[in-house]
CSV table of C-alpha atoms in Angstrom, one decimal:
chain,number,residue,atom,x,y,z
A,22,MET,CA,-15.4,-47.4,-14.1
A,23,VAL,CA,-17.6,-45.6,-16.7
A,24,LYS,CA,-18.3,-42.0,-15.9
A,25,ALA,CA,-21.7,-40.4,-16.3
A,26,ARG,CA,-22.0,-38.1,-19.4
A,27,LYS,CA,-22.4,-34.4,-18.7
A,28,LYS,CA,-24.0,-32.3,-21.5
A,29,LYS,CA,-22.2,-29.0,-21.7
A,30,ARG,CA,-23.0,-27.6,-25.1
A,31,THR,CA,-26.8,-27.5,-24.9
A,32,HIS,CA,-27.2,-27.4,-21.1
A,33,VAL,CA,-26.4,-24.4,-19.0
A,34,PRO,CA,-24.7,-25.4,-15.8
A,35,ASN,CA,-26.8,-24.6,-12.7
A,36,ASN,CA,-24.3,-23.0,-10.3
A,37,ASP,CA,-27.0,-22.0,-7.8
A,38,GLY,CA,-27.8,-25.5,-6.7
A,39,PRO,CA,-31.3,-25.5,-5.2
A,40,GLY,CA,-31.4,-26.5,-1.6
A,41,LYS,CA,-27.8,-25.9,-0.7
A,42,PRO,CA,-27.4,-24.2,2.6
A,43,GLY,CA,-25.2,-21.1,3.1
A,44,GLN,CA,-25.8,-19.5,-0.3
A,45,ALA,CA,-26.4,-15.9,0.4
A,46,ASN,CA,-26.0,-14.8,-3.3
A,47,ARG,CA,-28.4,-17.2,-5.0
A,48,ARG,CA,-31.1,-15.9,-7.3
A,49,PRO,CA,-34.6,-15.6,-5.7
A,50,LYS,CA,-37.1,-18.1,-7.2
A,51,SER,CA,-40.9,-18.0,-6.8
A,52,MET,CA,-44.0,-20.1,-7.2
A,53,VAL,CA,-47.3,-18.5,-8.2
A,54,ILE,CA,-50.1,-20.8,-6.9
A,55,ARG,CA,-53.9,-20.6,-7.1
A,56,MET,CA,-55.3,-22.1,-4.0
A,57,GLY,CA,-58.5,-24.1,-4.4
A,58,ALA,CA,-57.7,-24.9,-8.1
A,59,GLY,CA,-61.1,-25.0,-9.8
A,60,ASP,CA,-62.9,-23.1,-7.1
A,61,VAL,CA,-61.3,-19.7,-7.9
A,62,GLY,CA,-62.8,-19.3,-11.3
A,63,SER,CA,-61.4,-18.7,-14.8
A,64,SER,CA,-60.6,-15.0,-14.3
A,65,VAL,CA,-58.4,-15.6,-11.2
A,66,THR,CA,-56.8,-18.6,-13.0
A,67,GLN,CA,-55.9,-16.4,-15.9
A,68,LEU,CA,-54.6,-13.7,-13.5
A,69,ALA,CA,-52.3,-16.2,-11.9
A,70,ARG,CA,-51.0,-17.2,-15.3
A,71,ASP,CA,-50.4,-13.5,-16.2
A,72,PHE,CA,-48.6,-13.0,-13.0
A,73,ARG,CA,-46.3,-16.0,-13.7
A,74,ALA,CA,-45.2,-14.2,-16.8
A,75,VAL,CA,-44.3,-11.1,-14.8
A,76,MET,CA,-42.1,-13.2,-12.5
A,77,GLU,CA,-40.3,-14.9,-15.4
A,78,PRO,CA,-37.7,-16.4,-15.8
A,79,ASP,CA,-37.1,-17.6,-12.2
A,80,THR,CA,-40.5,-19.0,-11.5
A,81,ALA,CA,-42.5,-22.3,-12.0
A,82,SER,CA,-44.1,-21.4,-15.4
A,83,ARG,CA,-45.8,-24.8,-16.0
A,84,LEU,CA,-46.9,-25.5,-12.4
A,85,LYS,CA,-50.2,-27.4,-12.4
A,86,GLU,CA,-52.3,-27.3,-9.2
A,87,ARG,CA,-54.8,-29.9,-8.1
A,88,ARG,CA,-57.7,-29.7,-5.7
A,89,ALA,CA,-56.0,-32.2,-3.4
A,90,ASN,CA,-52.9,-30.1,-3.1
A,91,LYS,CA,-52.5,-28.3,0.2
A,92,LEU,CA,-50.2,-25.5,1.3
A,93,LYS,CA,-47.9,-28.0,3.1
A,94,ASP,CA,-47.3,-29.7,-0.2
A,95,TYR,CA,-45.8,-26.5,-1.7
A,96,THR,CA,-43.9,-25.5,1.4
A,97,ALA,CA,-42.3,-29.0,1.6
A,98,MET,CA,-41.0,-28.7,-2.0
A,99,ALA,CA,-39.9,-25.1,-1.6
A,100,GLY,CA,-36.7,-26.1,0.2
A,101,PRO,CA,-35.3,-28.7,-2.3
A,102,LEU,CA,-36.3,-26.5,-5.3
A,103,GLY,CA,-34.7,-23.4,-3.8
A,104,ILE,CA,-38.0,-21.4,-3.8
A,105,SER,CA,-37.7,-18.2,-1.8
A,106,HIS,CA,-41.2,-16.6,-2.4
A,107,LEU,CA,-44.7,-17.9,-2.7
A,108,PHE,CA,-47.5,-15.9,-4.3
A,109,LEU,CA,-50.9,-17.4,-3.4
A,110,PHE,CA,-54.1,-16.4,-5.2
A,111,SER,CA,-57.4,-17.3,-3.6
A,112,ARG,CA,-61.0,-16.3,-3.6
A,113,SER,CA,-63.3,-16.2,-0.6
A,114,LYS,CA,-66.9,-17.3,-0.5
A,115,SER,CA,-68.0,-13.7,-0.7
A,116,GLY,CA,-66.1,-13.2,-4.0
A,117,ASN,CA,-63.1,-11.2,-2.7
A,118,VAL,CA,-59.8,-12.1,-4.4
A,119,HIS,CA,-56.7,-12.2,-2.2
A,120,LEU,CA,-53.0,-12.3,-2.9
A,121,ARG,CA,-50.6,-13.6,-0.2
A,122,VAL,CA,-46.9,-13.0,-0.5
A,123,ALA,CA,-44.9,-15.4,1.8
A,124,LEU,CA,-41.2,-15.8,2.4
A,125,THR,CA,-39.9,-19.3,2.8
A,126,PRO,CA,-39.2,-21.1,5.0
A,127,ARG,CA,-40.3,-19.0,8.1
A,128,GLY,CA,-42.3,-16.2,6.7
A,129,PRO,CA,-43.6,-13.5,7.2
A,130,THR,CA,-46.8,-13.4,5.1
A,131,LEU,CA,-48.4,-10.3,3.6
A,132,THR,CA,-52.1,-10.6,2.7
A,133,PHE,CA,-53.5,-8.2,0.1
A,134,ARG,CA,-57.0,-7.8,-1.1
A,135,VAL,CA,-57.1,-7.4,-4.9
A,136,GLU,CA,-59.7,-4.6,-5.2
A,137,ARG,CA,-59.4,-4.2,-9.0
A,138,TYR,CA,-57.5,-6.1,-11.7
A,139,ALA,CA,-57.2,-6.2,-15.5
A,140,LEU,CA,-55.8,-9.2,-17.4
A,141,CYS,CA,-53.2,-9.0,-20.2
A,142,LYS,CA,-55.8,-9.8,-22.9
A,143,ASP,CA,-58.0,-6.9,-21.7
A,144,ILE,CA,-55.0,-4.4,-21.9
A,145,ALA,CA,-54.1,-5.7,-25.3
A,146,LYS,CA,-57.6,-5.1,-26.6
A,147,ALA,CA,-57.5,-1.5,-25.5
A,148,GLN,CA,-54.2,-0.8,-27.3
A,149,LYS,CA,-53.9,0.2,-30.9
A,150,HIS,CA,-50.6,-1.6,-31.4
A,151,PRO,CA,-50.3,-4.3,-28.6
A,152,ARG,CA,-46.9,-5.8,-28.0
A,153,SER,CA,-46.7,-9.6,-27.9
A,154,GLY,CA,-44.4,-11.5,-25.7
A,155,GLY,CA,-40.8,-12.1,-27.0
A,156,LYS,CA,-37.3,-12.0,-25.7
A,157,GLU,CA,-38.4,-9.6,-22.9
A,158,TYR,CA,-39.2,-12.6,-20.6
A,159,LEU,CA,-35.7,-14.1,-20.8
A,160,ASN,CA,-34.5,-11.7,-18.1
A,161,ALA,CA,-36.0,-10.5,-14.9
A,162,PRO,CA,-37.7,-7.1,-15.0
A,163,LEU,CA,-36.5,-3.9,-13.4
A,164,LEU,CA,-38.3,-3.2,-10.2
A,165,VAL,CA,-39.4,0.4,-9.6
A,166,MET,CA,-40.9,1.3,-6.2
A,167,ASN,CA,-42.5,4.7,-5.5
A,168,ASN,CA,-43.8,6.2,-2.2
A,169,PHE,CA,-43.1,3.1,-0.2
A,170,THR,CA,-41.4,5.1,2.6
A,171,SER,CA,-43.2,8.1,4.0
A,172,GLN,CA,-41.4,11.3,4.9
A,173,ALA,CA,-40.0,11.7,8.4
A,174,GLY,CA,-42.7,13.8,10.0
A,175,GLU,CA,-45.1,13.8,12.9
A,176,ASP,CA,-47.2,10.9,11.5
A,177,ALA,CA,-44.2,8.6,11.4
A,178,LYS,CA,-43.1,9.5,14.9
A,179,ALA,CA,-46.6,9.1,16.3
A,180,ASP,CA,-47.2,5.7,14.7
A,181,PRO,CA,-44.0,3.5,14.9
A,182,ILE,CA,-46.0,0.4,13.7
A,183,LYS,CA,-46.6,2.2,10.4
A,184,LYS,CA,-42.9,2.8,10.0
A,185,GLN,CA,-42.1,-0.9,10.7
A,186,LEU,CA,-44.8,-2.0,8.2
A,187,GLU,CA,-43.3,0.2,5.5
A,188,SER,CA,-39.9,-1.2,6.1
A,189,LEU,CA,-41.1,-4.8,6.1
A,190,THR,CA,-43.1,-4.4,2.9
A,191,THR,CA,-40.1,-2.6,1.2
A,192,THR,CA,-37.7,-5.4,2.1
A,193,ILE,CA,-40.0,-8.2,0.9
A,194,PHE,CA,-40.7,-6.6,-2.5
A,195,GLN,CA,-37.1,-5.7,-3.0
A,196,SER,CA,-36.1,-9.3,-2.7
A,197,ILE,CA,-38.4,-10.8,-5.3
A,198,PHE,CA,-36.0,-10.2,-8.1
A,199,PRO,CA,-32.2,-10.6,-8.3
A,200,PRO,CA,-30.3,-7.3,-7.5
A,201,ILE,CA,-28.9,-5.3,-10.5
A,202,SER,CA,-25.3,-4.2,-10.5
A,203,PRO,CA,-24.5,-1.2,-12.7
A,204,GLN,CA,-21.0,-2.4,-13.2
A,205,THR,CA,-21.8,-6.0,-14.4
A,206,THR,CA,-25.5,-6.0,-15.6
A,207,PRO,CA,-25.7,-5.3,-19.4
A,208,LEU,CA,-28.1,-2.6,-20.4
A,209,SER,CA,-29.6,-4.7,-23.2
A,210,SER,CA,-30.8,-7.3,-20.6
A,211,ILE,CA,-33.2,-4.8,-19.0
A,212,ARG,CA,-36.3,-5.0,-21.2
A,213,ARG,CA,-39.2,-4.9,-18.7
A,214,ILE,CA,-40.3,-2.8,-15.8
A,215,LEU,CA,-42.5,-3.7,-12.8
A,216,LEU,CA,-43.8,-0.6,-11.3
A,217,LEU,CA,-45.2,-0.6,-7.7
A,218,ASN,CA,-46.7,2.7,-6.7
A,219,ARG,CA,-48.1,3.3,-3.3
A,220,GLU,CA,-51.1,5.6,-3.0
A,221,PRO,CA,-50.9,7.8,0.1
A,222,GLN,CA,-54.3,7.6,1.9
A,223,SER,CA,-55.5,9.9,4.7
A,224,ASP,CA,-57.2,7.0,6.6
A,225,GLY,CA,-54.0,5.1,6.8
A,226,THR,CA,-54.8,2.2,4.4
A,227,TYR,CA,-51.9,0.7,2.6
A,228,ILE,CA,-52.7,0.6,-1.2
A,229,ILE,CA,-50.3,-0.5,-4.0
A,230,ASN,CA,-50.8,-0.2,-7.7
A,231,LEU,CA,-49.0,-2.8,-9.8
A,232,ARG,CA,-48.1,-2.1,-13.5
A,233,HIS,CA,-46.0,-4.1,-15.9
A,234,TYR,CA,-44.4,-2.5,-18.9
A,235,ALA,CA,-42.0,-3.4,-21.8
A,236,ILE,CA,-39.2,-1.0,-22.7
A,237,THR,CA,-38.9,0.1,-26.3
A,238,THR,CA,-36.3,2.5,-27.8
A,239,ARG,CA,-36.1,4.4,-31.0
A,240,ARG,CA,-33.7,6.9,-32.5
A,241,THR,CA,-34.6,10.6,-32.1
A,242,GLY,CA,-34.2,13.5,-34.5
A,243,VAL,CA,-35.6,11.5,-37.5
A,244,SER,CA,-39.1,11.8,-38.8
A,245,LYS,CA,-41.4,8.8,-38.9
A,246,ARG,CA,-41.6,8.9,-42.7
A,247,VAL,CA,-37.9,9.2,-43.1
A,248,ARG,CA,-37.4,6.4,-40.6
A,249,ARG,CA,-39.5,4.2,-42.8
A,250,PHE,CA,-36.6,4.1,-45.3
A,251,ASP,CA,-34.2,2.6,-42.7
A,252,PRO,CA,-33.6,-1.1,-43.6
A,253,SER,CA,-34.1,-2.2,-40.1
A,254,GLU,CA,-37.4,-0.3,-39.8
A,255,GLN,CA,-38.5,-1.7,-43.2
A,256,ARG,CA,-37.8,-5.3,-42.1
A,257,LEU,CA,-39.7,-4.7,-38.9
A,258,ARG,CA,-42.7,-3.2,-40.7
A,259,GLU,CA,-42.7,-6.1,-43.2
A,260,LYS,CA,-42.8,-8.6,-40.4
A,261,LYS,CA,-45.8,-6.9,-38.9
A,262,SER,CA,-47.9,-6.2,-41.9
A,263,GLY,CA,-46.0,-6.8,-45.1
A,264,ALA,CA,-47.7,-3.8,-46.8
A,265,LEU,CA,-45.8,-1.0,-48.6
A,266,PRO,CA,-47.0,2.6,-49.1
A,267,ASN,CA,-48.9,3.4,-52.3
A,268,LEU,CA,-47.0,6.0,-54.2
A,269,GLY,CA,-48.7,5.5,-57.6
A,270,LYS,CA,-50.7,8.8,-57.5
A,271,LEU,CA,-47.7,10.9,-56.3
A,272,GLU,CA,-45.0,12.5,-58.4
A,273,ASP,CA,-42.4,13.0,-55.8
A,274,VAL,CA,-41.4,11.5,-52.4
A,275,ALA,CA,-41.7,14.9,-50.9
A,276,ASP,CA,-45.5,14.8,-51.6
A,277,TYR,CA,-45.7,11.7,-49.5
A,278,LEU,CA,-43.6,13.2,-46.7
A,279,LEU,CA,-45.2,16.6,-46.5
A,280,ASP,CA,-48.7,16.3,-47.7
A,281,PRO,CA,-51.2,15.8,-44.8
A,282,SER,CA,-53.7,14.1,-47.1
A,283,ALA,CA,-51.1,11.4,-48.0
A,284,GLY,CA,-50.3,10.8,-44.3
A,285,GLY,CA,-47.2,13.0,-44.1
A,286,TYR,CA,-46.2,15.9,-41.9
A,287,THR,CA,-46.5,19.7,-42.6
A,288,SER,CA,-44.0,21.1,-40.0
A,289,ALA,CA,-40.9,20.1,-38.3
A,290,SER,CA,-42.6,20.2,-34.9
A,291,GLU,CA,-44.9,17.4,-35.9
A,292,THR,CA,-42.0,15.2,-36.9
A,293,GLU,CA,-40.8,14.7,-33.3
A,294,LEU,CA,-41.4,11.3,-31.7
A,295,ASP,CA,-44.2,11.1,-29.2
A,296,THR,CA,-42.2,10.2,-26.2
A,297,ASP,CA,-41.6,11.3,-22.6
A,298,ALA,CA,-37.8,10.6,-22.2
A,299,GLU,CA,-34.6,10.7,-24.2
A,300,ILE,CA,-31.3,9.1,-23.3
A,301,GLU,CA,-27.8,9.0,-24.8
A,302,VAL,CA,-26.6,5.5,-25.6
A,303,LEU,CA,-23.0,4.6,-26.2
A,304,GLU,CA,-23.0,2.5,-29.3
A,305,THR,CA,-19.7,0.6,-29.5
A,306,THR,CA,-18.0,0.3,-32.9
A,307,THR,CA,-15.3,-2.1,-34.2
A,308,GLN,CA,-11.9,-1.2,-32.8
A,309,ARG,CA,-8.6,-1.9,-34.3
A,310,VAL,CA,-5.3,-2.5,-32.5
A,311,LEU,CA,-3.3,0.8,-32.3
A,312,SER,CA,0.4,1.1,-32.6
A,313,ARG,CA,2.6,2.7,-30.0
A,314,ARG,CA,2.8,5.9,-31.9
A,315,GLU,CA,-0.9,6.1,-32.4
A,316,GLN,CA,-1.4,5.4,-28.7
A,317,GLN,CA,0.9,8.2,-27.7
A,318,ARG,CA,-0.9,10.5,-30.1
A,319,GLN,CA,-4.3,9.6,-28.6
A,320,GLN,CA,-2.9,10.2,-25.1
A,321,GLN,CA,-1.7,13.6,-26.1
A,322,GLN,CA,-5.1,14.4,-27.6
A,323,GLN,CA,-6.8,13.4,-24.3
A,324,LYS,CA,-4.5,15.7,-22.3
A,325,GLN,CA,-5.2,18.6,-24.6
A,326,HIS,CA,-8.9,17.9,-24.3
A,327,GLN,CA,-8.6,18.0,-20.5
A,328,ASN,CA,-6.6,21.3,-20.6
A,329,GLY,CA,-9.2,22.9,-22.8
A,330,GLU,CA,-6.8,23.5,-25.7
A,331,LYS,CA,-8.9,21.6,-28.2
A,332,ASP,CA,-12.5,21.8,-29.2
A,333,LYS,CA,-14.9,19.2,-27.9
A,334,ASP,CA,-16.4,18.3,-31.3
A,335,THR,CA,-13.0,17.8,-32.9
A,336,THR,CA,-11.9,15.5,-30.1
A,337,MET,CA,-15.0,13.4,-30.4
A,338,LYS,CA,-14.5,13.1,-34.2
A,339,GLU,CA,-10.9,12.0,-33.8
A,340,SER,CA,-11.7,9.6,-31.0
A,341,ALA,CA,-14.4,8.0,-33.2
A,342,ALA,CA,-12.0,7.8,-36.1
A,343,ASN,CA,-9.5,6.1,-33.9
A,344,GLY,CA,-12.0,3.4,-32.9
A,345,GLY,CA,-13.8,5.0,-30.0
A,346,THR,CA,-17.5,5.0,-29.2
A,347,ASN,CA,-20.4,6.9,-30.8
A,348,VAL,CA,-23.1,8.6,-28.7
A,349,GLU,CA,-26.6,8.1,-30.1
A,350,LYS,CA,-29.8,9.6,-28.7
A,351,ARG,CA,-32.7,7.3,-28.3
A,352,ALA,CA,-36.2,7.8,-27.1
A,353,VAL,CA,-37.5,5.5,-24.4
A,354,LYS,CA,-41.1,4.4,-24.6
A,355,LEU,CA,-43.0,2.1,-22.3
A,356,VAL,CA,-45.7,-0.3,-23.6
A,357,GLU,CA,-47.9,-1.9,-21.0
A,358,LEU,CA,-48.0,-5.6,-21.0
A,359,GLY,CA,-50.3,-6.3,-18.0
A,360,PRO,CA,-51.7,-7.4,-15.7
A,361,ARG,CA,-52.9,-4.5,-13.6
A,362,MET,CA,-53.7,-4.9,-9.9
A,363,ARG,CA,-54.8,-2.6,-7.1
A,364,LEU,CA,-53.7,-4.2,-3.9
A,365,ARG,CA,-54.8,-3.3,-0.4
A,366,MET,CA,-52.9,-4.7,2.5
A,367,VAL,CA,-55.2,-6.2,5.1
A,368,LYS,CA,-53.0,-8.5,7.3
A,369,VAL,CA,-49.4,-9.3,8.2
A,370,GLU,CA,-48.7,-12.6,10.1
A,371,GLU,CA,-45.7,-14.7,11.2
A,372,GLY,CA,-44.8,-17.9,9.4
A,373,ILE,CA,-46.4,-19.0,6.2
A,374,CYS,CA,-50.2,-18.3,6.6
A,375,GLU,CA,-50.3,-20.0,10.0
A,376,GLY,CA,-48.5,-17.8,12.5
A,377,ARG,CA,-49.4,-15.1,14.9
A,378,VAL,CA,-51.1,-12.0,13.4
A,379,MET,CA,-48.7,-9.0,13.8
A,380,TRP,CA,-51.0,-6.4,12.1
A,381,ASN,CA,-54.6,-6.3,10.9
A,382,GLU,CA,-56.3,-3.4,9.2
A,383,PHE,CA,-59.8,-4.2,10.5
A,384,VAL,CA,-59.0,-5.5,14.0
A,385,THR,CA,-57.4,-3.4,16.6
A,386,LYS,CA,-56.6,-5.0,20.0
A,387,THR,CA,-55.9,-3.4,23.4
A,388,ASP,CA,-52.8,-4.0,25.4
A,389,ALA,CA,-54.6,-6.6,27.6
A,390,GLU,CA,-55.8,-8.5,24.6
A,391,GLU,CA,-52.4,-8.4,23.0
A,392,LYS,CA,-50.8,-9.7,26.2
A,393,ALA,CA,-53.4,-12.5,26.5
A,394,LEU,CA,-52.8,-13.4,22.8
A,395,GLU,CA,-49.0,-13.5,23.4
A,396,GLU,CA,-49.5,-15.8,26.4
A,397,LYS,CA,-51.7,-18.1,24.2
A,398,TRP,CA,-49.1,-18.3,21.5
A,399,GLU,CA,-46.3,-18.9,24.1
A,400,LYS,CA,-48.4,-21.8,25.5
A,401,LYS,CA,-48.8,-23.2,21.9
A,402,ARG,CA,-45.1,-22.9,21.3
A,403,GLU,CA,-44.3,-24.8,24.6
A,404,GLU,CA,-46.8,-27.6,23.7
A,405,LYS,CA,-45.3,-27.8,20.2
A,406,GLU,CA,-41.8,-28.1,21.6
A,407,ALA,CA,-43.0,-30.8,24.1
A,408,ARG,CA,-44.6,-32.8,21.2
A,409,ARG,CA,-41.4,-32.5,19.2
A,410,LYS,CA,-39.3,-33.7,22.1
A,411,GLU,CA,-41.7,-36.6,22.7
A,412,GLN,CA,-41.6,-37.6,19.0
A,413,LYS,CA,-37.9,-37.5,19.0
A,414,GLU,CA,-37.6,-39.7,22.1
A,415,ASN,CA,-40.1,-42.2,20.5
A,416,ILE,CA,-38.1,-42.3,17.3
A,417,GLU,CA,-34.8,-42.9,19.2
A,418,ARG,CA,-36.5,-45.6,21.3
A,419,LYS,CA,-37.9,-47.4,18.2
A,420,LYS,CA,-34.5,-47.2,16.5
A,421,LEU,CA,-32.8,-48.7,19.6
A,422,ALA,CA,-35.4,-51.5,19.8
A,423,LYS,CA,-35.0,-52.3,16.2
A,424,LYS,CA,-31.2,-52.4,16.5
A,425,ASN,CA,-31.4,-54.7,19.5
A,426,ALA,CA,-33.8,-57.0,17.6
A,427,LYS,CA,-31.3,-57.2,14.8
A,428,ILE,CA,-28.4,-58.0,17.2
A,429,ASN,CA,-30.5,-60.8,18.8
A,430,ALA,CA,-31.5,-62.2,15.5
A,431,SER,CA,-27.8,-62.2,14.3
A,432,GLN,CA,-26.7,-63.9,17.5
A,433,GLY,CA,-29.4,-66.6,17.1
A,434,ASP,CA,-28.3,-67.1,13.5
A,435,GLY,CA,-24.7,-67.4,14.7
A,436,GLU,CA,-25.4,-70.2,17.2
A,437,ALA,CA,-27.4,-72.1,14.6
A,438,GLY,CA,-24.5,-71.8,12.2
A,439,GLU,CA,-22.0,-73.2,14.8
A,440,ASP,CA,-24.3,-76.3,15.4
A,441,ASP,CA,-24.4,-76.8,11.6
A,442,ASP,CA,-20.6,-76.7,11.4
A,443,GLU,CA,-20.3,-79.3,14.2
A,444,GLU,CA,-22.7,-81.6,12.5
A,445,ASP,CA,-20.7,-81.2,9.3
A,446,GLU,CA,-17.5,-82.0,11.1
A,447,ASP,CA,-19.2,-85.2,12.6
A,448,GLU,CA,-20.3,-86.3,9.3
A,449,TRP,CA,-16.9,-85.7,7.8
A,450,ASP,CA,-15.3,-87.7,10.6
A,451,SER,CA,-17.7,-90.7,10.3
A,452,ASP,CA,-18.1,-91.1,6.5
A,453,ASP,CA,-15.6,-89.2,4.5
A,454,MET,CA,-12.6,-89.9,6.7
A,455,GLU,CA,-12.5,-93.7,5.8
A,456,ASP,CA,-12.6,-93.0,2.0
A,457,TRP,CA,-9.9,-90.4,2.5
A,458,ASP,CA,-7.7,-92.9,4.4
A,459,ASP,CA,-8.3,-95.6,1.7
A,460,ASP,CA,-7.2,-93.2,-1.0
A,461,LEU,CA,-4.2,-92.3,1.0
A,462,ASP,CA,-3.2,-95.9,1.5
A,463,ASP,CA,-3.5,-96.6,-2.3
A,464,ASP,CA,-1.3,-93.7,-3.1
A,465,VAL,CA,1.4,-94.8,-0.6
A,466,ALA,CA,1.2,-98.4,-1.9
A,467,GLN,CA,1.6,-97.2,-5.5
A,468,GLY,CA,4.6,-95.1,-4.5
A,469,ASN,CA,6.3,-98.1,-2.8
A,470,ALA,CA,5.7,-100.2,-5.9
A,471,ASN,CA,7.3,-97.6,-8.1
A,472,GLU,CA,10.4,-97.4,-5.9
A,473,ASN,CA,10.8,-101.3,-6.0
A,474,GLU,CA,10.6,-101.2,-9.8
A,475,SER,CA,13.3,-98.6,-10.0
A,476,GLU,CA,15.6,-100.6,-7.7
A,477,ASN,CA,15.2,-103.8,-9.7
A,478,GLU,CA,16.1,-101.9,-12.9
A,479,GLU,CA,19.3,-100.7,-11.4
């Protein structure tokens, strides 16, 4: 039997297997959908596309919506595709833009009103050196959440619903990206940051500001003009513009570096990189295999370093000479990619946009109204269960009737087959039996004649 070909060189095996039950460690996947297709407008359509770029790479980037598509169409395909989150953009008749964040398959659903937003193209126009998309979107961004949990005070004790709302919102947003392990996640894979900052409001409204940044790093302690002579910086500059500095009117390179009219710097303080953070990065170097004597010498040096018998700088130089690691300072800078959104939570409901409302900013119900609403939903649940039970019984009855019909049909075919066999036997007895007997007589007669001939010869 011929086996199916499996491409291993150019196709990465999918170990997550969408739709497999019992997978607690699978990566979260999302779908960003604009409800109403052409009715939402070009701005909301572009906002949905920009948000898909934020959710890269575990999202449906080339999803195409139609006006005929309903929410049930997307929820039905969420299970087989392994979709865990749905982001639904819509616009009401009054012009308000809403974002719904739903967990599949049973919810809950958070509804936000997008009070203000800015697209990626608008942010790029406002920047002097905008950053275009590259390898940053090959890995999920780093999620940074600020002020999502309020301090334990009187307000939290007096309003337990507010505390539950904060816990629910924090849990949902923490699960939209795969978790990062400091031991296994490489530092080079973290190239983007999604910042969610909650603004504390005195009136109790829940407002979240969303920002999306790209992470860039540069070496510190080196002037910009000196850094221009670095081969890597020169290649990067040539790719961007391809222009070289004009030194025709200058006699020395120092005039270009120090003369303000030539674009240089006049003091050492002005040569510092404009940044807000500096980190130390361990840059690994090529290591060679050490002999037993060199390993013993290195162990002795480490012991001396721990006992304080040797200077720290000397030990670092020796370890670097023996194939260790070099520490390099780098400045971290964030470049905004977009989009920006100011989200205001207005509603929390069970299920996926169709369950019982658990919290609403604009509607406050009394205990009697909540009790009546609970009885109404309980009645709906009972009716739904009764309909499901009835449908199940109808399906079982139809299956049984179909099975009995097949059995009866097979039995009827069997009786007809027996009659045909009897007719065939009768025809065989009446017609073919005489021919068969005649042939048998001829064979017997020929055999007797052969025996007589043999006896006469003897």
